[in-house]
Amino acid sequence: MTADELASRAEQMSLSDNFVFVDESAGSDETGHGTKEAPFKTPLAAVAVVAGMPEEKQAAFKIQVRKAGDEEYVEITASALKKAKKAHDISVKKAKKQAEQAASDQAQNEAKLAEEQRKLEESKKIVLAENPALPKAKQIKIMDAVNNRNTRVKVFGWVNRLRVQGKDMMFIVLRDGTGYLQCVLTNELCHTYDALTLTLESTVALYGEIKEVPEGKTAPDGHELVVDFWEVVAKAPGGDDAVTNRLNAESDPSILYQQRHLVIRGDVASSVLKVRSRVMRAFRDHFDSAGYFEVSPPCMVQTQVEGGSTLFSFNYYGENAYLTQSSQLYLETCLPSMGAVYTLSESYRAEKSNTRRHLSEYTHCEAEIPFISFDDLLDGIENMVKDVVNRVWAEPTTRAMIEQLNPGFKPNNEPFLRMRYEDAIKWLNERGIKREEDGKDFEFGDDIPEAPERFMTDTIGKPILLTHFPGPIKAFYMPATKEDPRVTESVDLLMPGVGEIVGGSMRIWDYDSLLAAYKREGLDPAPYYWYLDQRKYGSCPHGGFGLGVERFLAWLTNRFTVRECCLYPRFVGRCQP
């Protein structure tokens, strides 16, 4: 109890009775006043209140105690009073010591703050100047640092890490988007106002020579910039608004998505985005080397491809229109004029699936190829995935990032397992995997959900080309096989750790068969006149596929969710920033 609290309690006691009451059962040390109506709970509280009275009044007061179960108050025993007084004395000494320590700490903090303020004021007098006797600095990117060792250079970038060592040395790990560079500042360079107040994510210009680090030391690329001059370009805030207070490793996912513009500055997020850039280029190089042409289909459409329930609709100058679910139909129109074609563009699905592998907007790698068979299509999908992986793996920088993100990853050049849908149903049933809705075995015609599909893929542990799905669970444009009209010439590529990353099929290329498919699905063929014309004016057997780039990246970089594999993910409830 504080002195003020003791005084307040003493004032509220009945001075005429000269008694302090303690009820060990019904009393309270927190709210009691020592009266019969509001007794204390312990003798210690009573002793503390009496000790807070003027000395001339203390002797007149007696402590009355009512034990649990007793009806009457009796005077406290001598031994109990002695014990309570001893505990009070210890408490007073402890409180005094704590107060003295708090006062000492406050004085030390004030002195420390005063000294820091003095140093800051002194630091403002230090003005750095570039030594004119030194060679002119060559401005470089960090990625070019290895080729510019022992040369005086100038590097711009962001302070990625900052460490002060003593009063005469500080280390900055600089980031410029092309790499990371350890920089060493010594002596006066560390004493300026900018040095003492430097914060993470500030932008700086550093001058000096790039030297190999001494043996036994480590740094990015095995070298460091020995700084001889530097200046701040723009300082980031510190204190409550510092970047480390905006987000950190313990931040809730919703905070990380809201602050995604800062998250992508981190080592992991930026590496994923850099690998993504190289993967996109590898897809283009693969298709280019195979004689494909890239096309750019519209994203505003008035037709559906994958079912009306997942369409984003909007008013297009008074007409109904949608964001495209797939560019497949448009790619097919290019076959007679351009041959095999592909696109890397966005697709949109208004699918309220809040899972780790679903996005409302995603990058869709789609291709259509004329004059092929179903086996040709399967070979093409497998070859594409292997070739893209091998291409990015052949780049040392990209390979290093993949190895860091996904330790143990190696390109798989073994043949992909090919499994029919019907065999997958048998595989699940043989292992006791049941349908979630009723606990029964899977049957032919069931759509295999994500969890059983992932379990099968992860258990088998290799890429699976799952083929020949039943017509009713696939899109209207997929043709039935001649051997078994129940199933279609369709395929999903399943990858361990992710599940489906590719969906493809041959396309119905007969005019009458396609009209029948429209009728079966209850679709009005009129808006698809241009698509039907492909079957009227020189049709041909053809097929194609669509690959989700984010899912491919999640597999390649071992990310838990596809939301980590794009710049600003869009999913249910998230359309910012």
Coordinates of C-alpha atoms in Angstrom, one line a residue:
M1 CA 0.0 0.0 0.0
T2 CA 1.3 3.5 -0.8
A3 CA 1.5 6.3 1.8
D4 CA -1.4 8.1 0.2
E5 CA -3.5 4.9 0.3
L6 CA -2.6 4.3 4.0
A7 CA -3.6 7.9 4.9
S8 CA -6.9 7.5 3.0
R9 CA -7.7 4.3 4.8
A10 CA -6.8 5.8 8.2
E11 CA -9.1 8.7 7.6
Q12 CA -12.0 6.4 6.8
M13 CA -11.7 4.4 10.0
S14 CA -13.9 5.2 13.1
L15 CA -11.5 7.0 15.4
S16 CA -13.9 6.9 18.3
D17 CA -13.8 3.1 18.6
N18 CA -10.0 2.9 18.5
F19 CA -10.3 -0.5 16.9
V20 CA -9.0 -1.9 13.5
F21 CA -11.0 -4.9 12.4
V22 CA -9.8 -8.0 10.5
D23 CA -12.1 -10.6 9.2
E24 CA -10.1 -13.5 7.7
S25 CA -13.2 -14.8 5.9
A26 CA -15.2 -11.8 4.7
G27 CA -12.6 -9.0 4.8
S28 CA -10.7 -7.4 1.9
D29 CA -7.2 -5.8 2.0
E30 CA -8.0 -4.1 -1.3
T31 CA -11.4 -2.5 -0.6
G32 CA -11.6 -2.7 3.2
H33 CA -11.1 0.3 5.6
G34 CA -10.6 -1.5 8.9
T35 CA -14.1 -0.8 10.2
K36 CA -16.6 -3.4 11.3
E37 CA -18.6 -2.7 8.1
A38 CA -15.5 -2.9 5.9
P39 CA -12.8 -5.0 7.7
F40 CA -9.4 -6.0 6.4
K41 CA -8.6 -9.6 5.5
T42 CA -5.1 -9.9 7.1
P43 CA -3.4 -8.4 10.2
L44 CA -0.6 -7.1 7.9
A45 CA -3.1 -4.7 6.3
A46 CA -4.3 -3.6 9.7
V47 CA -0.7 -3.0 11.0
A48 CA 0.1 -1.1 7.8
V49 CA -2.8 1.3 8.3
V50 CA -2.1 1.9 12.0
A51 CA 1.6 2.5 11.1
G52 CA 0.4 5.2 8.8
M53 CA -1.3 7.2 11.5
P54 CA 0.3 9.9 13.6
E55 CA 2.5 8.4 16.3
E56 CA 0.4 9.8 19.2
K57 CA -2.6 7.9 17.9
Q58 CA -1.0 4.6 17.1
A59 CA -0.9 3.3 20.7
A60 CA -4.6 3.8 21.1
F61 CA -5.7 1.5 18.4
K62 CA -6.2 -2.2 19.0
I63 CA -6.5 -4.8 16.2
Q64 CA -9.6 -7.1 16.5
V65 CA -9.6 -10.3 14.5
R66 CA -12.4 -12.7 13.6
K67 CA -11.2 -16.1 12.5
A68 CA -13.0 -18.1 9.8
G69 CA -16.0 -19.7 11.4
D70 CA -16.1 -17.5 14.5
E71 CA -18.9 -15.1 15.3
E72 CA -17.1 -12.6 17.5
Y73 CA -14.0 -10.4 17.1
V74 CA -11.2 -10.9 19.6
E75 CA -8.0 -9.0 20.2
I76 CA -5.1 -10.2 18.1
T77 CA -2.6 -12.4 19.9
A78 CA 0.8 -11.1 20.8
S79 CA 2.6 -13.6 18.5
A80 CA 0.3 -12.8 15.6
L81 CA 0.8 -9.1 16.1
K82 CA 4.6 -9.5 16.3
K83 CA 4.5 -11.6 13.1
A84 CA 2.4 -8.9 11.3
K85 CA 4.7 -6.1 12.4
K86 CA 7.8 -8.0 11.2
A87 CA 6.2 -8.6 7.8
H88 CA 5.2 -4.9 7.7
D89 CA 8.8 -3.8 8.5
I90 CA 10.1 -6.1 5.7
S91 CA 7.5 -4.7 3.3
V92 CA 8.4 -1.1 4.2
K93 CA 12.2 -1.8 3.7
K94 CA 11.5 -3.5 0.4
A95 CA 9.3 -0.7 -0.8
K96 CA 12.0 1.9 0.2
K97 CA 14.7 -0.1 -1.6
Q98 CA 12.5 -0.3 -4.7
A99 CA 11.8 3.4 -4.6
E100 CA 15.5 4.1 -4.2
Q101 CA 16.3 1.8 -7.2
A102 CA 13.6 3.3 -9.3
A103 CA 15.0 6.8 -8.5
S104 CA 18.5 5.6 -9.4
D105 CA 17.3 4.0 -12.6
Q106 CA 15.5 7.2 -13.6
A107 CA 18.5 9.2 -12.9
Q108 CA 20.7 6.9 -14.9
N109 CA 18.2 6.9 -17.8
E110 CA 18.0 10.7 -17.7
A111 CA 21.8 10.9 -17.7
K112 CA 22.0 8.4 -20.6
L113 CA 19.4 10.4 -22.6
A114 CA 21.2 13.6 -21.8
E115 CA 24.5 12.0 -23.0
E116 CA 22.8 10.7 -26.1
Q117 CA 21.4 14.1 -26.8
R118 CA 24.8 15.7 -26.3
K119 CA 26.3 13.2 -28.7
L120 CA 23.6 13.9 -31.3
E121 CA 24.2 17.6 -31.0
E122 CA 27.9 17.1 -31.3
S123 CA 27.4 14.8 -34.3
K124 CA 25.6 17.6 -36.2
K125 CA 29.0 19.4 -36.2
I126 CA 30.6 16.6 -38.2
V127 CA 30.3 17.2 -41.9
L128 CA 31.7 14.5 -44.2
A129 CA 33.3 15.4 -47.5
E130 CA 34.4 13.2 -50.3
N131 CA 38.2 13.1 -50.5
P132 CA 39.1 14.7 -53.9
A133 CA 42.4 12.8 -54.0
L134 CA 40.6 9.5 -54.3
P135 CA 39.7 8.0 -57.8
K136 CA 36.3 9.0 -59.1
A137 CA 33.8 6.4 -57.9
K138 CA 32.2 4.2 -60.6
Q139 CA 28.5 3.7 -60.0
I140 CA 27.5 0.0 -60.1
K141 CA 24.7 -2.4 -59.3
I142 CA 25.4 -4.9 -56.5
M143 CA 25.2 -7.7 -59.0
D144 CA 28.3 -6.3 -60.7
A145 CA 30.3 -6.1 -57.5
V146 CA 32.4 -9.2 -58.1
N147 CA 33.7 -7.8 -61.3
N148 CA 34.6 -4.5 -59.6
R149 CA 36.7 -5.7 -56.7
N150 CA 39.6 -3.4 -55.7
T151 CA 37.9 -0.6 -57.6
R152 CA 36.4 2.5 -56.0
V153 CA 32.7 2.4 -56.6
K154 CA 29.4 4.1 -55.7
V155 CA 26.4 2.0 -54.8
F156 CA 22.8 3.1 -54.1
G157 CA 20.4 0.9 -52.1
W158 CA 18.3 0.3 -49.1
V159 CA 19.5 -0.5 -45.6
N160 CA 18.5 -4.1 -45.2
R161 CA 20.4 -4.8 -42.0
L162 CA 22.3 -2.6 -39.6
R163 CA 24.7 -3.4 -36.8
V164 CA 26.8 -1.1 -34.7
Q165 CA 30.0 -2.5 -33.2
G166 CA 31.5 -0.3 -30.5
K167 CA 31.7 3.4 -31.1
D168 CA 33.9 3.3 -34.2
M169 CA 32.5 0.7 -36.4
M170 CA 29.1 -0.2 -38.0
F171 CA 28.0 -2.7 -40.6
I172 CA 25.3 -2.1 -43.2
V173 CA 24.0 -4.9 -45.4
L174 CA 22.8 -2.9 -48.5
R175 CA 20.0 -4.1 -50.8
D176 CA 19.4 -2.8 -54.3
G177 CA 17.2 -5.4 -55.9
T178 CA 20.0 -7.1 -57.7
G179 CA 21.8 -8.5 -54.6
Y180 CA 23.1 -7.8 -51.1
L181 CA 26.4 -6.1 -50.2
Q182 CA 28.0 -5.9 -46.8
C183 CA 29.5 -2.5 -46.1
V184 CA 31.9 -1.4 -43.3
L185 CA 31.9 2.1 -41.9
T186 CA 34.6 3.2 -39.4
N187 CA 35.7 6.1 -37.3
E188 CA 34.3 9.5 -38.3
L189 CA 31.9 7.8 -40.8
C190 CA 30.1 6.4 -37.8
H191 CA 30.0 9.6 -35.8
T192 CA 27.8 11.8 -37.9
Y193 CA 24.2 12.6 -37.1
D194 CA 23.0 10.5 -40.0
A195 CA 25.0 7.5 -38.8
L196 CA 23.7 7.8 -35.2
T197 CA 20.1 8.1 -36.4
L198 CA 20.2 5.7 -39.4
T199 CA 17.2 3.3 -39.7
L200 CA 16.4 0.2 -41.6
E201 CA 14.9 0.8 -45.1
S202 CA 16.6 4.2 -45.4
T203 CA 18.1 4.7 -48.8
V204 CA 21.8 5.6 -48.9
A205 CA 24.7 6.1 -51.3
L206 CA 27.9 4.4 -50.3
Y207 CA 31.4 5.0 -51.7
G208 CA 34.5 2.9 -51.3
E209 CA 36.4 -0.1 -52.5
I210 CA 35.1 -3.7 -52.7
K211 CA 37.5 -6.0 -50.9
E212 CA 37.4 -9.8 -50.3
V213 CA 36.6 -10.6 -46.7
P214 CA 39.4 -11.9 -44.6
E215 CA 39.8 -15.6 -44.3
G216 CA 37.4 -17.1 -41.8
K217 CA 34.9 -14.3 -42.3
T218 CA 31.7 -14.5 -44.3
A219 CA 29.6 -12.0 -46.3
P220 CA 27.4 -12.1 -49.4
D221 CA 29.5 -13.0 -52.4
G222 CA 32.6 -13.2 -50.2
H223 CA 33.4 -9.5 -50.2
E224 CA 32.5 -6.2 -48.5
L225 CA 32.5 -2.5 -49.4
V226 CA 35.1 -0.6 -47.3
V227 CA 33.4 2.8 -47.2
D228 CA 35.3 6.0 -47.4
F229 CA 32.3 8.4 -47.9
W230 CA 28.5 8.1 -47.7
E231 CA 25.3 10.1 -47.7
V232 CA 21.7 9.5 -46.9
V233 CA 19.3 9.8 -49.9
A234 CA 16.1 9.4 -47.8
K235 CA 15.7 8.4 -44.2
A236 CA 13.0 5.9 -43.1
P237 CA 11.2 6.6 -39.9
G238 CA 12.2 5.0 -36.6
G239 CA 10.4 4.7 -33.3
D240 CA 6.8 3.5 -33.3
D241 CA 6.6 3.9 -37.1
A242 CA 9.8 1.9 -37.8
V243 CA 9.4 -0.9 -40.3
T244 CA 10.1 -3.5 -37.6
N245 CA 7.0 -2.2 -35.7
R246 CA 4.8 -2.3 -38.8
L247 CA 5.5 -6.0 -39.2
N248 CA 7.6 -8.8 -38.0
A249 CA 7.9 -12.6 -38.0
E250 CA 5.1 -12.9 -35.4
S251 CA 2.6 -10.7 -37.3
D252 CA -0.8 -12.1 -38.1
P253 CA -1.2 -13.2 -41.7
S254 CA -3.9 -10.5 -42.2
I255 CA -1.3 -7.9 -41.2
L256 CA 1.3 -9.3 -43.5
Y257 CA -1.2 -9.2 -46.5
Q258 CA -2.2 -5.6 -45.5
Q259 CA 1.5 -4.6 -45.4
R260 CA 2.4 -6.7 -48.4
H261 CA 4.2 -3.7 -49.9
L262 CA 6.7 -3.9 -47.1
V263 CA 6.7 -7.7 -46.8
I264 CA 8.1 -8.0 -50.4
R265 CA 11.2 -6.2 -49.3
G266 CA 12.1 -9.2 -47.2
D267 CA 14.7 -11.7 -48.2
V268 CA 12.2 -14.6 -48.7
A269 CA 9.4 -12.7 -50.4
S270 CA 11.8 -10.9 -52.8
S271 CA 13.5 -14.2 -53.7
V272 CA 10.2 -15.8 -54.5
L273 CA 9.3 -12.9 -56.8
K274 CA 12.7 -13.0 -58.5
V275 CA 12.3 -16.8 -59.1
R276 CA 8.8 -16.0 -60.5
S277 CA 10.4 -13.6 -63.0
R278 CA 12.8 -16.2 -64.2
V279 CA 10.1 -18.8 -64.4
M280 CA 8.0 -16.6 -66.6
R281 CA 10.9 -16.0 -68.9
A282 CA 11.7 -19.8 -68.9
F283 CA 8.1 -20.5 -70.0
R284 CA 8.4 -18.0 -72.9
D285 CA 11.8 -19.4 -73.9
H286 CA 10.4 -22.9 -73.8
F287 CA 7.5 -22.1 -76.1
D288 CA 9.7 -19.9 -78.4
S289 CA 12.2 -22.7 -78.8
A290 CA 9.3 -25.1 -79.8
G291 CA 7.9 -22.7 -82.4
Y292 CA 4.9 -21.3 -80.5
F293 CA 3.7 -17.7 -80.9
E294 CA 2.6 -15.7 -77.9
V295 CA -0.8 -14.0 -78.1
S296 CA -2.6 -11.5 -75.8
P297 CA -6.3 -12.4 -75.5
P298 CA -8.9 -10.1 -74.0
C299 CA -9.7 -10.3 -70.3
M300 CA -13.2 -8.8 -70.7
V301 CA -15.5 -11.4 -72.3
Q302 CA -19.1 -12.4 -72.7
T303 CA -18.7 -16.2 -72.7
Q304 CA -17.8 -18.7 -70.0
V305 CA -15.3 -21.6 -70.1
E306 CA -15.4 -23.3 -66.7
G307 CA -19.0 -22.8 -65.5
G308 CA -21.1 -19.7 -64.7
S309 CA -20.8 -20.0 -60.9
T310 CA -17.2 -18.7 -60.9
L311 CA -17.6 -15.7 -63.2
F312 CA -16.9 -12.1 -62.1
S313 CA -19.5 -10.1 -63.9
F314 CA -19.6 -6.4 -64.6
N315 CA -21.6 -3.8 -66.7
Y316 CA -19.9 -3.3 -70.0
Y317 CA -21.5 -0.2 -71.5
G318 CA -25.0 -1.5 -70.6
E319 CA -24.2 -5.2 -71.5
N320 CA -23.3 -8.1 -69.3
A321 CA -19.7 -9.0 -69.4
Y322 CA -17.2 -11.0 -67.4
L323 CA -13.6 -11.2 -66.4
T324 CA -12.1 -14.2 -68.3
Q325 CA -11.9 -17.6 -66.6
S326 CA -9.5 -18.8 -69.3
S327 CA -8.2 -17.6 -72.6
Q328 CA -8.5 -21.1 -74.2
L329 CA -11.3 -20.4 -76.6
Y330 CA -9.5 -17.3 -78.0
L331 CA -6.2 -19.3 -78.3
E332 CA -8.1 -21.9 -80.4
T333 CA -9.1 -19.2 -82.9
C334 CA -5.4 -18.5 -83.5
L335 CA -4.5 -22.0 -84.6
P336 CA -5.4 -21.6 -88.4
S337 CA -3.3 -18.4 -88.6
M338 CA -0.5 -18.9 -86.2
G339 CA -0.2 -22.6 -85.5
A340 CA 0.7 -23.5 -81.9
V341 CA 0.1 -20.6 -79.6
Y342 CA 0.4 -19.7 -75.9
T343 CA -0.4 -16.9 -73.5
L344 CA 0.9 -15.8 -70.1
S345 CA -2.0 -13.7 -68.8
E346 CA -4.4 -13.3 -65.9
S347 CA -7.5 -15.4 -65.3
Y348 CA -10.2 -14.8 -62.8
R349 CA -12.4 -17.2 -60.7
A350 CA -15.1 -16.0 -58.4
E351 CA -14.7 -19.2 -56.5
K352 CA -15.2 -18.8 -52.7
S353 CA -12.5 -21.3 -51.9
N354 CA -10.4 -20.0 -49.0
T355 CA -7.7 -22.6 -49.4
R356 CA -4.0 -22.3 -49.7
R357 CA -4.0 -23.2 -53.4
H358 CA -6.8 -20.9 -54.6
L359 CA -6.7 -17.3 -55.8
S360 CA -9.4 -15.1 -57.4
E361 CA -6.8 -13.7 -59.8
Y362 CA -3.9 -15.8 -61.0
T363 CA -1.4 -16.0 -63.8
H364 CA -2.5 -18.6 -66.4
C365 CA 0.0 -20.2 -68.7
E366 CA -2.2 -21.6 -71.5
A367 CA -1.3 -23.2 -74.8
E368 CA -3.2 -24.7 -77.8
I369 CA -1.7 -27.0 -80.4
P370 CA -3.1 -28.2 -83.7
F371 CA -2.9 -31.6 -85.3
I372 CA -1.9 -33.6 -82.2
S373 CA -3.1 -36.7 -80.4
F374 CA -3.9 -37.1 -76.7
D375 CA -0.5 -38.8 -76.1
D376 CA 1.2 -35.9 -77.8
L377 CA -0.6 -33.6 -75.4
L378 CA 0.6 -35.6 -72.4
D379 CA 4.2 -35.6 -73.7
G380 CA 4.0 -31.9 -74.3
I381 CA 2.9 -31.1 -70.8
E382 CA 5.6 -33.3 -69.2
N383 CA 8.3 -31.9 -71.5
M384 CA 7.3 -28.3 -70.7
V385 CA 7.5 -28.7 -67.0
K386 CA 10.8 -30.5 -67.1
D387 CA 12.3 -28.0 -69.6
V388 CA 11.2 -24.9 -67.6
V389 CA 12.7 -26.4 -64.4
N390 CA 15.9 -27.2 -66.2
R391 CA 16.1 -23.7 -67.7
V392 CA 15.8 -21.9 -64.3
W393 CA 18.1 -24.5 -62.6
A394 CA 20.8 -23.7 -65.2
E395 CA 21.0 -20.1 -64.0
P396 CA 23.4 -20.0 -61.0
T397 CA 21.6 -17.1 -59.3
T398 CA 18.1 -18.5 -59.7
R399 CA 19.3 -22.0 -58.7
A400 CA 20.8 -20.5 -55.5
M401 CA 17.5 -18.9 -54.6
I402 CA 15.6 -22.1 -55.2
E403 CA 18.0 -24.1 -53.1
Q404 CA 17.6 -21.6 -50.3
L405 CA 13.8 -21.6 -50.5
N406 CA 13.5 -25.3 -51.1
P407 CA 16.5 -27.1 -49.7
G408 CA 17.0 -30.6 -51.3
F409 CA 15.1 -29.8 -54.5
K410 CA 16.5 -31.4 -57.6
P411 CA 15.1 -31.4 -61.1
N412 CA 13.2 -34.6 -61.8
N413 CA 14.0 -36.0 -65.3
E414 CA 12.3 -39.4 -64.6
P415 CA 9.1 -40.1 -66.5
F416 CA 6.0 -38.8 -64.8
L417 CA 3.6 -41.5 -63.6
R418 CA 0.5 -41.8 -65.8
M419 CA -2.6 -42.9 -64.0
R420 CA -6.2 -43.1 -65.2
Y421 CA -9.0 -41.5 -63.1
E422 CA -10.6 -45.0 -62.6
D423 CA -7.3 -46.3 -61.1
A424 CA -7.1 -43.4 -58.8
I425 CA -10.6 -44.2 -57.4
K426 CA -9.4 -47.8 -56.8
W427 CA -6.2 -46.5 -55.2
L428 CA -8.1 -44.4 -52.7
N429 CA -10.6 -47.1 -51.8
E430 CA -7.9 -49.7 -51.3
R431 CA -6.3 -47.5 -48.7
G432 CA -9.5 -46.7 -46.9
I433 CA -9.8 -43.1 -48.0
K434 CA -13.5 -42.3 -47.8
R435 CA -15.8 -39.6 -49.1
E436 CA -16.1 -36.8 -46.6
E437 CA -19.8 -36.2 -47.1
D438 CA -21.0 -39.7 -46.2
G439 CA -18.0 -41.7 -45.2
K440 CA -18.4 -44.2 -48.1
D441 CA -16.0 -45.4 -50.7
F442 CA -15.4 -43.3 -53.8
E443 CA -17.4 -44.3 -56.9
F444 CA -16.8 -43.8 -60.6
G445 CA -18.1 -40.3 -61.4
D446 CA -17.1 -38.7 -58.1
D447 CA -15.0 -35.5 -58.3
I448 CA -11.9 -36.3 -56.2
P449 CA -11.6 -33.5 -53.6
E450 CA -8.4 -31.7 -52.9
A451 CA -7.5 -33.5 -49.6
P452 CA -7.6 -37.1 -51.0
E453 CA -5.9 -36.0 -54.2
R454 CA -3.1 -34.4 -52.2
F455 CA -2.8 -37.5 -50.0
M456 CA -2.5 -39.7 -53.1
T457 CA 0.1 -37.4 -54.7
D458 CA 2.2 -37.0 -51.6
T459 CA 2.1 -40.7 -50.8
I460 CA 3.2 -41.7 -54.3
G461 CA 5.8 -38.9 -54.2
K462 CA 6.2 -38.1 -57.8
P463 CA 4.4 -36.1 -60.5
I464 CA 1.2 -37.8 -61.8
L465 CA -0.5 -37.2 -65.1
L466 CA -4.1 -38.2 -64.0
T467 CA -6.1 -38.9 -67.1
H468 CA -9.5 -39.9 -68.6
F469 CA -11.9 -38.2 -66.3
P470 CA -15.7 -38.8 -66.6
G471 CA -17.4 -36.3 -68.9
P472 CA -20.0 -35.0 -66.3
I473 CA -17.2 -33.6 -64.1
K474 CA -15.3 -31.9 -66.8
A475 CA -15.8 -29.0 -69.1
F476 CA -18.2 -29.1 -72.1
Y477 CA -15.5 -28.9 -74.8
M478 CA -13.7 -32.1 -73.8
P479 CA -14.3 -35.0 -76.2
A480 CA -15.2 -38.6 -75.1
T481 CA -12.7 -41.3 -75.9
K482 CA -13.6 -43.8 -78.6
E483 CA -12.8 -46.8 -76.4
D484 CA -14.9 -45.7 -73.5
P485 CA -17.5 -42.9 -74.1
R486 CA -17.9 -42.5 -70.3
V487 CA -14.5 -40.8 -70.1
T488 CA -12.9 -37.9 -71.8
E489 CA -9.4 -37.2 -73.3
S490 CA -8.6 -35.0 -70.3
V491 CA -5.6 -34.7 -67.9
D492 CA -4.6 -33.1 -64.6
L493 CA -0.9 -32.8 -63.7
L494 CA -0.5 -33.4 -59.9
M495 CA 2.6 -32.4 -58.0
P496 CA 3.7 -33.5 -54.5
G497 CA 3.1 -30.8 -51.9
V498 CA 0.7 -28.8 -54.1
G499 CA -1.7 -31.1 -56.0
E500 CA -3.1 -30.0 -59.4
I501 CA -1.0 -27.5 -61.3
V502 CA -2.1 -28.2 -64.9
G503 CA -5.5 -29.0 -66.4
G504 CA -5.7 -30.0 -70.1
S505 CA -7.6 -32.0 -72.7
M506 CA -8.2 -32.6 -76.4
R507 CA -10.9 -30.3 -77.7
I508 CA -14.2 -31.3 -79.5
W509 CA -13.4 -30.4 -83.1
D510 CA -16.5 -31.6 -84.8
Y511 CA -19.2 -29.0 -85.4
D512 CA -22.3 -31.1 -84.6
S513 CA -20.6 -32.7 -81.5
L514 CA -19.8 -29.2 -80.1
L515 CA -23.4 -28.0 -80.7
A516 CA -24.6 -31.1 -78.8
A517 CA -22.3 -30.3 -76.0
Y518 CA -23.8 -26.8 -75.7
K519 CA -27.2 -28.3 -75.6
R520 CA -26.2 -30.8 -72.9
E521 CA -24.8 -28.0 -70.7
G522 CA -27.8 -25.7 -71.3
L523 CA -25.6 -23.1 -73.0
D524 CA -26.9 -20.7 -75.6
P525 CA -24.5 -21.2 -78.6
A526 CA -25.2 -17.8 -80.1
P527 CA -22.5 -15.9 -78.1
Y528 CA -20.0 -18.6 -79.1
Y529 CA -20.6 -18.1 -82.9
W530 CA -16.9 -17.3 -83.4
Y531 CA -15.8 -20.4 -81.5
L532 CA -18.2 -22.6 -83.5
D533 CA -16.8 -21.1 -86.7
Q534 CA -13.5 -22.8 -85.9
R535 CA -15.3 -26.1 -86.5
K536 CA -17.0 -24.8 -89.7
Y537 CA -14.0 -23.3 -91.5
G538 CA -11.4 -26.0 -91.6
S539 CA -11.4 -27.8 -88.3
C540 CA -8.6 -30.1 -87.0
P541 CA -7.9 -32.3 -84.1
H542 CA -6.2 -30.2 -81.4
G543 CA -5.7 -29.9 -77.7
G544 CA -4.3 -27.6 -75.0
F545 CA -3.8 -27.0 -71.3
G546 CA -3.6 -24.3 -68.7
L547 CA -1.0 -24.1 -65.9
G548 CA -1.4 -22.0 -62.8
V549 CA 1.9 -20.2 -62.5
E550 CA 1.5 -19.6 -58.7
R551 CA 0.9 -23.3 -58.1
F552 CA 3.9 -24.2 -60.2
L553 CA 6.0 -21.7 -58.1
A554 CA 4.6 -23.0 -54.8
W555 CA 5.8 -26.5 -55.8
L556 CA 9.2 -25.2 -57.1
T557 CA 9.9 -23.0 -54.1
N558 CA 8.2 -25.1 -51.4
R559 CA 5.8 -22.3 -50.4
F560 CA 2.8 -23.2 -48.1
T561 CA 0.3 -21.2 -50.1
V562 CA 0.0 -19.8 -53.6
R563 CA -0.6 -16.4 -51.9
E564 CA 3.1 -16.1 -51.4
C565 CA 3.8 -16.6 -55.1
C566 CA 2.3 -13.5 -56.6
L567 CA 2.9 -9.8 -56.0
Y568 CA -0.4 -8.8 -54.4
P569 CA -2.7 -11.8 -53.9
R570 CA -6.4 -11.5 -54.5
F571 CA -8.6 -13.9 -52.8
V572 CA -11.9 -14.0 -50.8
G573 CA -11.9 -10.9 -48.6
R574 CA -8.7 -9.4 -49.9
C575 CA -8.4 -6.8 -52.7
Q576 CA -5.8 -4.5 -51.0
P577 CA -3.3 -3.1 -51.4

